[in-house]
Structures are given as structure tokens and as C-alpha cells.
Tab-separated table of C-alpha atoms in Angstrom:
chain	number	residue	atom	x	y	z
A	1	UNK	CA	-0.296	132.611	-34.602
A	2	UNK	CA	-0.039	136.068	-36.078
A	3	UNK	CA	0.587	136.173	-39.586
A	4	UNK	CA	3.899	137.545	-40.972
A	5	UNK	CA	2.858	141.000	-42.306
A	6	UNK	CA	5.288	143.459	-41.689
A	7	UNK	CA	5.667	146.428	-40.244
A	8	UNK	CA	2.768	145.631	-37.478
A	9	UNK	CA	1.998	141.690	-38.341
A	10	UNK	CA	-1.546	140.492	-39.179
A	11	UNK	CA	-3.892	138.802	-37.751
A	12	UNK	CA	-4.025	134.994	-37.655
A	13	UNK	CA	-6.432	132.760	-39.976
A	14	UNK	CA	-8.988	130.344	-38.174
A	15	UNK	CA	-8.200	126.672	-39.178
A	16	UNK	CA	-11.939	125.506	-39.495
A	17	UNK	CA	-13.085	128.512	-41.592
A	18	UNK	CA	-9.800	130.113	-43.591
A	19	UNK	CA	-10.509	133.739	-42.251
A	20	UNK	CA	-8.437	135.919	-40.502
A	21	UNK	CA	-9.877	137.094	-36.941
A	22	UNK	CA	-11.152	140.486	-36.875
A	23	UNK	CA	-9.542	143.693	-35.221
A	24	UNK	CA	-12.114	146.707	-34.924
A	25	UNK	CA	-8.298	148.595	-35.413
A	26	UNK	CA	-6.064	148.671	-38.088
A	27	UNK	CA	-3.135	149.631	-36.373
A	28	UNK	CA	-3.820	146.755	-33.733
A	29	UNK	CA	0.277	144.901	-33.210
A	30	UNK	CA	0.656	141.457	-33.819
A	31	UNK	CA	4.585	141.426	-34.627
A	32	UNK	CA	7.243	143.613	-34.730
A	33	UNK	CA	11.141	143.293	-35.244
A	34	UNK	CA	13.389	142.402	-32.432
A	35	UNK	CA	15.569	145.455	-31.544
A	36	UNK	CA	17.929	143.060	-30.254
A	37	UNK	CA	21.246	140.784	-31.883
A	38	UNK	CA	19.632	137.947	-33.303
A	39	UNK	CA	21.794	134.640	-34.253
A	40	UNK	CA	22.477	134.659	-38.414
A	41	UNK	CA	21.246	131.543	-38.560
A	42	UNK	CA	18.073	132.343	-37.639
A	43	UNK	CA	17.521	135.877	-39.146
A	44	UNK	CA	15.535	137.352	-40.013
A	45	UNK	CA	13.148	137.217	-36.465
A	46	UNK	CA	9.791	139.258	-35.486
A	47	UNK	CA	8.701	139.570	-32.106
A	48	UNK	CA	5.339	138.015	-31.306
A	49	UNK	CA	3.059	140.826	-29.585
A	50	UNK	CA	-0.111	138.741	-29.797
A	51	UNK	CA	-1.706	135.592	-30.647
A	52	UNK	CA	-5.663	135.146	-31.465
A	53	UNK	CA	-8.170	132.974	-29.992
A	54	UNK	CA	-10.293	131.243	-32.327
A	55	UNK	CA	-13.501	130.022	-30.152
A	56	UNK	CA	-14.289	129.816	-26.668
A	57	UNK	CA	-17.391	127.883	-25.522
A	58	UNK	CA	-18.048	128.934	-21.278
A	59	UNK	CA	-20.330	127.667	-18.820
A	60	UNK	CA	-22.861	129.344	-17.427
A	61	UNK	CA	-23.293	128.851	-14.014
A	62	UNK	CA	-26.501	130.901	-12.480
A	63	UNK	CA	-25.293	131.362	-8.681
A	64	UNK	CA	-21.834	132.419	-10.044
A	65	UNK	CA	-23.636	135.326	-12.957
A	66	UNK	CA	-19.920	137.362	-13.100
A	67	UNK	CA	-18.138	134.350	-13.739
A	68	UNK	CA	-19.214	134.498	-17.140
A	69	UNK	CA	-17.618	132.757	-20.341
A	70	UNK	CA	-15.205	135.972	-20.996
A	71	UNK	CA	-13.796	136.257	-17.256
A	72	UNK	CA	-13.308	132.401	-17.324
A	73	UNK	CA	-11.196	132.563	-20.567
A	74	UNK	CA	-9.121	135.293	-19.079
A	75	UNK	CA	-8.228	133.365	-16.138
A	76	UNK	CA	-7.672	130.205	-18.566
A	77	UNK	CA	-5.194	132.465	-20.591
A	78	UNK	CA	-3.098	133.422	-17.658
A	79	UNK	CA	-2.415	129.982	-16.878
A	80	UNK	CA	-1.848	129.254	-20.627
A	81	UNK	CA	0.306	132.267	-21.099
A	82	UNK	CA	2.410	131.175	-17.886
A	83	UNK	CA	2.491	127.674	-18.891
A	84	UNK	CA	4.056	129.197	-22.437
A	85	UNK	CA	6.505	131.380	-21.304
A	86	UNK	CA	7.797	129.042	-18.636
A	87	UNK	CA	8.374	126.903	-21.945
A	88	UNK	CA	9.388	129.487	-23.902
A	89	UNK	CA	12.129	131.198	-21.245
A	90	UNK	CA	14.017	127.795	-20.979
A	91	UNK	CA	14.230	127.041	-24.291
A	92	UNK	CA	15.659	130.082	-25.062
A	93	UNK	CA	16.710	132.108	-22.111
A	94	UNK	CA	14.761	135.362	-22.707
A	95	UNK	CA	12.986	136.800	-19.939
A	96	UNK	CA	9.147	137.539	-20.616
A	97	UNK	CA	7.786	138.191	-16.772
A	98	UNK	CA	5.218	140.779	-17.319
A	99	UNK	CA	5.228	141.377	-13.471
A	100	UNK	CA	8.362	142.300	-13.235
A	101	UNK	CA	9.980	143.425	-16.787
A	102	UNK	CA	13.762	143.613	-16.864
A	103	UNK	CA	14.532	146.811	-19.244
A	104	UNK	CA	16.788	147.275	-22.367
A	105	UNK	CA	16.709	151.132	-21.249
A	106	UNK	CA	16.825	152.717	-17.784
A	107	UNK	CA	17.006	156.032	-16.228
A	108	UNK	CA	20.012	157.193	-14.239
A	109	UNK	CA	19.572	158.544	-11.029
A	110	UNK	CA	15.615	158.355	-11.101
A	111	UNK	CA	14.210	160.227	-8.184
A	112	UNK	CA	17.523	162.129	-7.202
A	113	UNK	CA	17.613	165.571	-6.081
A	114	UNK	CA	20.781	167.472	-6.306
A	115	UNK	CA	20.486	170.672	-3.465
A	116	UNK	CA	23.576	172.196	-5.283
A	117	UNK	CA	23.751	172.925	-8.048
A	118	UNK	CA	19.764	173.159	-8.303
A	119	UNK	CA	19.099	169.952	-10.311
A	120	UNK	CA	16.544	167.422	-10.507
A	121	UNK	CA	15.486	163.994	-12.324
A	122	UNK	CA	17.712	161.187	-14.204
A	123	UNK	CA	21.064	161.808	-15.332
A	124	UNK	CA	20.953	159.937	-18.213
A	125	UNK	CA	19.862	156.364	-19.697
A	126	UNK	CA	21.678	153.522	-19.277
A	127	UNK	CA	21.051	151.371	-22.444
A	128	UNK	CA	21.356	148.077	-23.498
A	129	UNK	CA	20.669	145.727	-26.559
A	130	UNK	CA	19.852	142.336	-25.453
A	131	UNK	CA	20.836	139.147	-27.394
A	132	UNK	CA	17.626	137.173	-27.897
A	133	UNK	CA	17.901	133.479	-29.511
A	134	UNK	CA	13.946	133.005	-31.704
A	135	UNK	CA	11.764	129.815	-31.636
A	136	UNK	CA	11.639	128.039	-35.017
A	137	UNK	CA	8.425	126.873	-35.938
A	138	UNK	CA	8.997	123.524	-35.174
A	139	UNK	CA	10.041	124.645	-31.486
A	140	UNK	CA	6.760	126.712	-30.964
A	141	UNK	CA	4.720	124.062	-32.074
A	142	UNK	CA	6.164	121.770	-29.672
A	143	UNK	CA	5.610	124.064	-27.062
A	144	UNK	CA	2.235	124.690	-27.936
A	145	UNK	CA	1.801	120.869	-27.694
A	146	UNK	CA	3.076	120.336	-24.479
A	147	UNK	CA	1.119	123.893	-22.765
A	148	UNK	CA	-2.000	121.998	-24.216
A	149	UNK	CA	-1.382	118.816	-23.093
A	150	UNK	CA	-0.617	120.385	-19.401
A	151	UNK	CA	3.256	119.120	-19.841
A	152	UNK	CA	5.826	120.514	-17.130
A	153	UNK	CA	9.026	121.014	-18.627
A	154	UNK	CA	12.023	119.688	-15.771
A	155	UNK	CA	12.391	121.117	-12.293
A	156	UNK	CA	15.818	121.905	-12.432
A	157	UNK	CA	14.989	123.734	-16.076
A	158	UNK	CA	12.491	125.444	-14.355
A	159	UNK	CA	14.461	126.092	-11.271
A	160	UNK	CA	17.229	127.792	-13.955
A	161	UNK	CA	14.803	130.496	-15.530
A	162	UNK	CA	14.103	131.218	-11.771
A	163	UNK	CA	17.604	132.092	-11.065
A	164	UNK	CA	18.578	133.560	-14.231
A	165	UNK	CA	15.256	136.105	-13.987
A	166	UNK	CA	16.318	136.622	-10.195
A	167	UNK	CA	20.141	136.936	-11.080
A	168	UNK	CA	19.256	139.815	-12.891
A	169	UNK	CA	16.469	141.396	-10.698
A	170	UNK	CA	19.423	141.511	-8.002
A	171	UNK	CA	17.716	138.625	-5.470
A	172	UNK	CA	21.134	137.259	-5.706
A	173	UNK	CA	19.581	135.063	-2.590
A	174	UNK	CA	16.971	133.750	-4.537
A	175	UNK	CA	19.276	133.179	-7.527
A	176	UNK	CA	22.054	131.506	-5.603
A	177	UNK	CA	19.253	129.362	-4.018
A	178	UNK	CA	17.570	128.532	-7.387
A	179	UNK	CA	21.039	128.321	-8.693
A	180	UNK	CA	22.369	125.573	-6.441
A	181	UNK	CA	18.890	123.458	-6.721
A	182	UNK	CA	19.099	123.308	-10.317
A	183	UNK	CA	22.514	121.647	-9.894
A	184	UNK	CA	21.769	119.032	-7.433
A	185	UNK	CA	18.671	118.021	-8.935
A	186	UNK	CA	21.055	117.961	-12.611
A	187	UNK	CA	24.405	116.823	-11.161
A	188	UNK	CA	21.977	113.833	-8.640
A	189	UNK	CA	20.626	112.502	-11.781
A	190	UNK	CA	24.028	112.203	-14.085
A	191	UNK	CA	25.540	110.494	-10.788
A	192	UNK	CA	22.550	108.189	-10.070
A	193	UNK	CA	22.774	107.191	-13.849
A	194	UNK	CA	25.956	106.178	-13.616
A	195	UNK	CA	25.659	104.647	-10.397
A	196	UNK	CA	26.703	101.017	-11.413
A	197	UNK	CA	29.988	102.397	-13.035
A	198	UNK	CA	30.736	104.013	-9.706
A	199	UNK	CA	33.364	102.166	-7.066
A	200	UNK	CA	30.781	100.157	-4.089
A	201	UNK	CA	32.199	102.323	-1.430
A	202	UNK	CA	30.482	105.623	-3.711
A	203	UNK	CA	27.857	103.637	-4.527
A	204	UNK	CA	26.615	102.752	-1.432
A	205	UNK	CA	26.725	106.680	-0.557
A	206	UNK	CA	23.944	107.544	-2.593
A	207	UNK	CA	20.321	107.400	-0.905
A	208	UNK	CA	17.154	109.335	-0.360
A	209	UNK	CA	19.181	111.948	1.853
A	210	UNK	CA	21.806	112.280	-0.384
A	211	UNK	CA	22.599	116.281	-1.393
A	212	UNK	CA	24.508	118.766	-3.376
A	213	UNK	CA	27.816	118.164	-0.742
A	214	UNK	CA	27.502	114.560	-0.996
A	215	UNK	CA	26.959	114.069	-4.981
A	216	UNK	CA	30.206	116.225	-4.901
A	217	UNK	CA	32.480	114.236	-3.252
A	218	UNK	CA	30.864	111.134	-4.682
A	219	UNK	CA	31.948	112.427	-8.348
A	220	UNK	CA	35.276	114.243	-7.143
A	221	UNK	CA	36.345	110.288	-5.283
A	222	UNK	CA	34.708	108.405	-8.500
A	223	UNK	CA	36.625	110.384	-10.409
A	224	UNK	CA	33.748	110.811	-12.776
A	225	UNK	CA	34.499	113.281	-15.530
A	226	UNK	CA	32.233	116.542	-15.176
A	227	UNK	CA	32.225	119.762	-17.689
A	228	UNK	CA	32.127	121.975	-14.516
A	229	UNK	CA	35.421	121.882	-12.095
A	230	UNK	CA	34.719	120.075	-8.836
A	231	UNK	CA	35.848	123.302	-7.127
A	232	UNK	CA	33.223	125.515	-8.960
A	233	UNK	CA	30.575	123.428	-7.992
A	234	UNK	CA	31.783	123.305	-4.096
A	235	UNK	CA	31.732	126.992	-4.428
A	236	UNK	CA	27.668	127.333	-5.086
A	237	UNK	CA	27.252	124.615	-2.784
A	238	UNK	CA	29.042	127.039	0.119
A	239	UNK	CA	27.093	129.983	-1.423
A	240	UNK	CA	23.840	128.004	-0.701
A	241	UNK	CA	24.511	126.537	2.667
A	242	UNK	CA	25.426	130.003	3.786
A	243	UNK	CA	22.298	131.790	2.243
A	244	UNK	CA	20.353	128.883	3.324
A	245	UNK	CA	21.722	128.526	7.002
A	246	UNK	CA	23.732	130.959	7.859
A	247	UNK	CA	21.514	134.337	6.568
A	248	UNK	CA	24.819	135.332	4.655
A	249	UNK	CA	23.460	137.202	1.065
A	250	UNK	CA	26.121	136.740	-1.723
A	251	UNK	CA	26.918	139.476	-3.141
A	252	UNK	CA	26.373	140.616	-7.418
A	253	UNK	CA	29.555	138.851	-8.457
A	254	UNK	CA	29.192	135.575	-6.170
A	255	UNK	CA	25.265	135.546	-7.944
A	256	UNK	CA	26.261	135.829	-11.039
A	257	UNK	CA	29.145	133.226	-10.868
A	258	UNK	CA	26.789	130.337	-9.283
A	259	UNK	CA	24.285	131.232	-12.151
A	260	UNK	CA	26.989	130.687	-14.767
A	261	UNK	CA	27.712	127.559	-13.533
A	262	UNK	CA	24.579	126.342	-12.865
A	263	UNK	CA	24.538	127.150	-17.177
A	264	UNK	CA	26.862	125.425	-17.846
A	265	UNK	CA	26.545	122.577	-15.771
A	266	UNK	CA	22.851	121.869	-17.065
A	267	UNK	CA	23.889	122.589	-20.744
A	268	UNK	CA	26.618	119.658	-20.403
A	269	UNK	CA	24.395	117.351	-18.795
A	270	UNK	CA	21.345	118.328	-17.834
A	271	UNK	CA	18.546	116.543	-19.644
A	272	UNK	CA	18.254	119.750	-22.293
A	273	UNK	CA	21.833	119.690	-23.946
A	274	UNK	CA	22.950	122.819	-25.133
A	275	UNK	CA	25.983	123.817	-27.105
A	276	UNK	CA	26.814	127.283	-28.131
A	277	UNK	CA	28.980	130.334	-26.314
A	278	UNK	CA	26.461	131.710	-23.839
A	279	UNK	CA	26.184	135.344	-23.128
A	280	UNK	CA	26.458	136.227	-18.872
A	281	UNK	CA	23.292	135.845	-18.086
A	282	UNK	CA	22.674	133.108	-20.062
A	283	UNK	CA	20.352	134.786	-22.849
A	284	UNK	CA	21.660	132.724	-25.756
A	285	UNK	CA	22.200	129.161	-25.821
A	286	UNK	CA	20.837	126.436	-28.043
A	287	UNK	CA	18.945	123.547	-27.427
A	288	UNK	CA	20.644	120.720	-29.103
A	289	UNK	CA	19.343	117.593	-27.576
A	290	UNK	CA	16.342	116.403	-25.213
A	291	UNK	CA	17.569	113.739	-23.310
């Protein structure tokens, strides 16, 4: 990791031989302050531009001559660097897609032509400062564990950063989708865990075919105590089933609703407990517990 020489960062030591790794530039960025709010308790917070790659040892194969040992570590980075920020975006909601970058700033009426009065380009900036929740050193070292060791984090954790990133890309079909997964898959386990505490008649309900609907009622005629009102979770169920089956897109507010709840469903009992106030969208929250 870069080291922690500010304003621009440094670059990071090799292990094996106690040197730092060598930039033919100076003014190369390794870390730089978050412009964003940043939790007191973990203040003060840089923002990680690069990280450095000690030694790479690539076959050569002779019928293949351009896949040499610098184009195979660049396709072995992408899959590390997806593997990390998969990681990295559910443990602490930010959003780090470089394919398609959510801005903190954006112009106003880009591309629009006014015939009269004679006027052309943005009207202004619409500007935003995000609230961004840092790794600790013991979280990033985790995570570098598991991207090393080729370890998924959950589906339905996975499923959330999908409809959180969607959410605010305006798929609200994707996100409701996503959404709506993430709490069956959450809400199926809790239920299935509890199974034997459950009456026989609900019991007996639950099977390979059992979905979102059915989990529902089971809990709602169990009785079984949920952070998330029964009727909020019927409502992203119906938002589903109509996207799914119907064609019917929700709309910005129905999106962002089913997203919420899917946050707050999965932070009560999904198998990453989180405690906190979130933000909206779901870009602060704190991993308190790895069941």
C-alpha cells in the first residue's frame, strides 16, 4: 500500500527488500484527502489513488508472443481490482465503478440549446459532497486476504452494491430487481434458521420453490419479529413481480424506497450486521458483525 506522505502519498516499500518502488515522476499520486464528510471516528482519511506491485514472474508462451508477462498482469489486475472493489463497495457502500463513475459535480443542462435568447451550454453545476465511511487497516487487510485467496463475499451482499450503484445510475429496474433478490436470499435464510421455532403448518411451507411472497407470509403468520414492516417488504416484492412480469418500470421514488429497505433489512439480519444511521443511498453504514 501507498505510504502516508501527504499532500500526494508515497510510494509503497517492498517487504523482501525494505525499498520503496520507483516512480520515473515525482509528482506521480498515490493518496490524496477525501473531499467528502468522513465519520470522526475515523478521521483523519486519505483516498487511495494507487497501490504498487512488487514482482511479477509471466510465462512465456512462443505461439502466443503478445501475450507477454506485462499484458498477462494487466488482465490479472482487472480481476484483482474487481475482486477488491466488490469487497471494498459492500463493506462500506462507496461506489468505485470505473465504467460508469457516479459524479460529486455535474453540469446543468449539458448539450442544451436555447433558440431565444441566443444561449448555449450548461446552466450551471449541480454539486454534491458525498459521505464516504474509510477501511481501517485491519478491514483492508482482510480484504486483501480474501481477493487473494479468491473469496466471494455473499450473494445477497453482492446483489446490494448492484442495486445501490444502479439506484443511483437511474436503472431503477435493475435496482428494484437487485433490490428484491438481496431480500429473499437475506429474509430465506433468517426464516430457514429459525425454521424449527416456526408453527408445523409454516414449517412445512418452506421448500426448494419457496420465494420472496411465500417467506413473507411465512414470517407475517409465524409471527416472527422482523426489523423491516411486513408491509414494506410486500411492497418490493409487488415492485419486483411487476418489473419482472408485468414490464411495469418503478419509478425514482418506488427505486429508491425498495433499496432502503433492502438496507435495512440486510443490516438487521443479513449475515453482515450493521448498525449506524445510513445516508439514502446507503453510503454510510458500519459493519459491526460477520455472522
Amino acid at each position: 500500500m501507498p505510504a502516508d506522505e501527504p499532500p500526494l502519498g508515497g510510494p509503497p516499500v517492498v517487504p523482501a527488500t525494505g525499498h520503496a518502488i520507483t516512480t520515473p515522476d515525482a509528482q506521480t499520486v498515490w493518496t490524496q484527502e477525501y473531499g467528502a464528510f468522513i465519520p470522526k471516528s475515523l478521521r483523519p482519511a486519505t483516498a487511495v489513488h494507487r497501490v504498487g506491485v512488487a514482482a511479477v514472474v509471466g510465462q512465456i508462451y512462443a505461439d502466443r508472443p503478445w501475450l507477454t508477462p506485462d499484458h498477462q498482469l494487466a488482465e490479472s489486475v482487472d480481476r484483482w481490482f474487481d475482486s477488491a472493489r466488490t469487497w471494498i463497495e459492500i463493506l462500506t457502500g462507496q461506489d468505485l465503478d470505473p465504467r460508469h463513475r457516479v459524479y460529486d459535480a455535474e453540469a446543468v443542462g449539458t448539450g442544451l440549446t436555447f433558440v431565444e435568447p441566443s444561449h448555449q451550454g450548461a446552466l450551471g453545476l449541480t454539486i454534491t459532497t458525498p459521505h464516504i465511511r474509510p477501511l481501517r487497516q485491519v478491514e483492508w487487510t482482510a480484504i486483501l486476504k480474501f481477493v487473494r485467496e479468491g473469496t466471494e463475499p455473499p450473494l445477497e451482499e453482492i446483489l446490494s452494491r448492484d442495486a445501490r450503484a444502479a439506484q443511483r445510475r437511474g436503472a431503477n429496474r435493475r435496482a428494484v430487481l437487485d433490490a428484491a433478490t438481496a431480500v429473499e436470499i437475506a429474509l430465506g435464510q433468517h426464516i430457514r434458521k429459525r425454521s424449527t421455532e416456526l408453527p408445523q403448518s409454516q414449517q412445512k411451507r418452506i421448500n426448494d420453490r419457496t420465494a420472496l411472497g411465500d417467506y413473507i407470509s411465512i414470517a407475517e403468520d409465524s409471527h416472527t419479529d422482523l426489523a423491516v414492516a411486513i408491509d414494506q417488504l410486500r411492497a418490493v416484492n409487488k415492485l419486483r413481480n411487476n418489473a419482472a412480469h408485468r414490464g411495469e418500470a418503478p419509478d425514482n421514488w418506488e427505486a429508491a424506497t425498495a433499496v432502503q429497505v433492502m438496507i435495512d433489512f440486510l443490516g438487521a439480519h443479513g449475515r453482515y450486521r450493521r448498525t449506524g444511521t445510513s445516508e439514502p443511498d446507503g453510503g454510510e453504514f458500519v459493519v459491526a458483525d460477520r455472522k
